[in-house]
Coordinates of C-alpha atoms and ligand atoms in Angstrom, one line a residue:
M1 CA 95.1 88.6 71.1
T2 CA 98.8 89.5 72.6
T3 CA 98.4 92.3 74.4
I4 CA 101.4 94.5 75.9
F5 CA 100.3 92.8 79.5
D6 CA 101.2 89.2 77.8
K7 CA 104.2 90.1 77.0
I8 CA 105.3 91.2 80.2
I9 CA 104.2 88.3 81.4
N10 CA 106.1 86.2 79.6
G11 CA 109.1 88.2 79.8
T12 CA 109.3 89.8 76.1
L13 CA 108.9 93.2 77.8
P14 CA 110.2 95.2 81.0
A15 CA 108.4 96.1 83.7
E16 CA 108.7 96.9 87.6
K17 CA 107.2 94.1 89.0
V18 CA 105.7 94.5 92.4
F19 CA 104.6 90.8 93.2
E20 CA 104.2 87.4 91.1
N21 CA 103.7 84.0 92.2
E22 CA 102.3 81.1 89.2
R23 CA 99.1 83.2 88.9
I24 CA 99.1 86.7 89.4
L25 CA 101.7 89.3 88.4
A26 CA 101.5 93.2 90.1
I27 CA 102.9 95.5 88.3
K28 CA 104.0 99.7 88.7
D29 CA 101.8 101.6 86.3
I30 CA 103.8 103.5 83.5
H31 CA 101.4 106.5 83.8
P32 CA 101.0 106.6 87.8
V33 CA 98.0 108.8 89.0
A34 CA 99.2 108.6 92.9
P35 CA 102.3 107.6 94.7
I36 CA 100.9 104.0 94.6
H37 CA 99.9 102.8 91.2
F38 CA 99.7 99.2 90.7
L39 CA 98.0 96.7 88.3
I40 CA 97.3 93.4 89.2
M41 CA 96.7 91.0 86.9
P42 CA 95.7 87.1 86.1
K43 CA 98.4 85.6 83.8
K44 CA 95.2 83.8 82.1
S45 CA 94.3 86.0 80.0
I46 CA 91.4 87.3 80.7
R47 CA 89.4 90.1 78.5
D48 CA 87.9 92.5 80.6
L49 CA 85.5 91.9 84.2
Q50 CA 82.4 91.5 81.4
S51 CA 84.8 87.9 80.3
V52 CA 84.7 86.4 84.2
K53 CA 83.4 83.2 84.7
S54 CA 83.0 80.9 87.2
E55 CA 85.9 79.1 87.4
D56 CA 87.9 82.4 87.0
L57 CA 86.6 83.1 90.2
A58 CA 89.1 82.4 92.6
L59 CA 91.0 83.6 90.4
I60 CA 89.6 87.2 91.2
G61 CA 89.3 86.3 94.8
E62 CA 92.9 85.7 94.7
M63 CA 93.9 89.4 93.3
V64 CA 92.0 91.1 96.0
Q65 CA 94.2 89.4 98.8
V66 CA 97.0 90.6 96.9
A67 CA 95.8 94.2 96.9
Q68 CA 95.2 93.7 100.2
S69 CA 98.4 92.5 100.9
L70 CA 100.1 95.4 98.8
A71 CA 98.0 98.0 100.7
V72 CA 99.8 96.6 103.9
K73 CA 103.1 96.3 102.1
Y74 CA 102.9 99.7 100.4
D75 CA 101.5 101.2 103.5
I76 CA 98.2 102.4 101.9
V77 CA 95.5 100.4 104.4
D78 CA 94.1 103.7 105.2
G79 CA 92.9 104.8 102.0
Y80 CA 93.1 103.4 98.5
R81 CA 91.4 102.6 95.7
L82 CA 90.8 99.6 93.7
L83 CA 88.6 99.5 90.2
T84 CA 88.7 98.5 86.7
N85 CA 88.0 99.6 83.2
S86 CA 85.9 97.0 81.6
G87 CA 85.2 97.7 78.1
P88 CA 86.5 101.1 75.9
E89 CA 83.3 102.5 76.8
A90 CA 84.9 102.6 80.8
G91 CA 88.5 103.7 79.0
Q92 CA 90.0 100.7 78.8
S93 CA 93.0 100.8 76.9
V94 CA 94.6 97.3 77.5
F95 CA 92.7 94.0 77.5
H96 CA 93.6 92.0 79.6
L97 CA 92.1 91.8 82.9
H98 CA 93.8 94.1 85.5
F99 CA 93.0 96.0 88.6
H100 CA 94.2 99.6 89.0
L101 CA 95.5 99.6 93.0
I102 CA 95.6 103.6 93.4
G103 CA 96.4 105.0 96.7
G104 CA 99.5 107.3 98.4
R105 CA 97.6 110.5 98.7
R106 CA 93.8 111.9 99.3
L107 CA 91.9 110.5 96.7
T108 CA 88.9 112.6 95.2
H109 CA 85.2 111.5 95.1
E110 CA 85.5 111.7 91.1
L111 CA 85.4 108.0 89.2
G112 CA 84.0 109.5 86.1
Ligands
DGP201 P1 93.4 100.8 80.9 O1 93.1 102.0 81.0 O2 92.2 100.4 82.6 O3 93.2 99.1 80.1 O4 94.9 100.7 82.5 C1 95.8 100.3 81.1 C2 97.3 100.4 81.9 O5 98.0 100.2 82.0 C3 97.5 102.5 82.2 O6 97.2 102.8 83.2 C4 98.6 102.8 81.6 C5 99.1 101.1 81.9 N1 100.0 100.9 81.1 C6 100.2 100.9 79.7 N2 101.2 99.9 79.0 C7 102.0 100.0 80.1 C8 103.3 99.1 79.9 O7 103.8 99.2 78.7 N3 104.0 99.1 81.5 C9 103.3 99.7 82.3 N4 104.1 99.5 83.3 N5 101.5 100.4 82.1 C10 101.4 100.1 80.9

């Protein structure tokens, strides 16, 4: 299935990019919930966290490293949240794996 994020990755839809290499893209979320709200995604089509296979684990690790370096670059190392919604019951709305990197304000404990 082609998602909005596939179109952003292949350049047919615009997005504000904050990081890109051959494997990973990070963009600003269109509906930010905090001053910093980025979406870090693999360019490979993976539906959700539940679909990650063992051969994808290096990619997942690299996505975490991208989150760490963006946290440094955007000065949020004192506190940020890195999360993914896996599946519709968790609120996933775009079915291309992505991590939300959220910070830049004091975050409450409400996750649900
Ligand atoms: P989730 O609900 O976890 O699947 O998160 C999807 C996020 O994607 C949501 O926070 C809004 C964001 N989003 C949806 N469409 C677009 C878009 O076209 N551009 C950008 N930058 N973000 C989008």
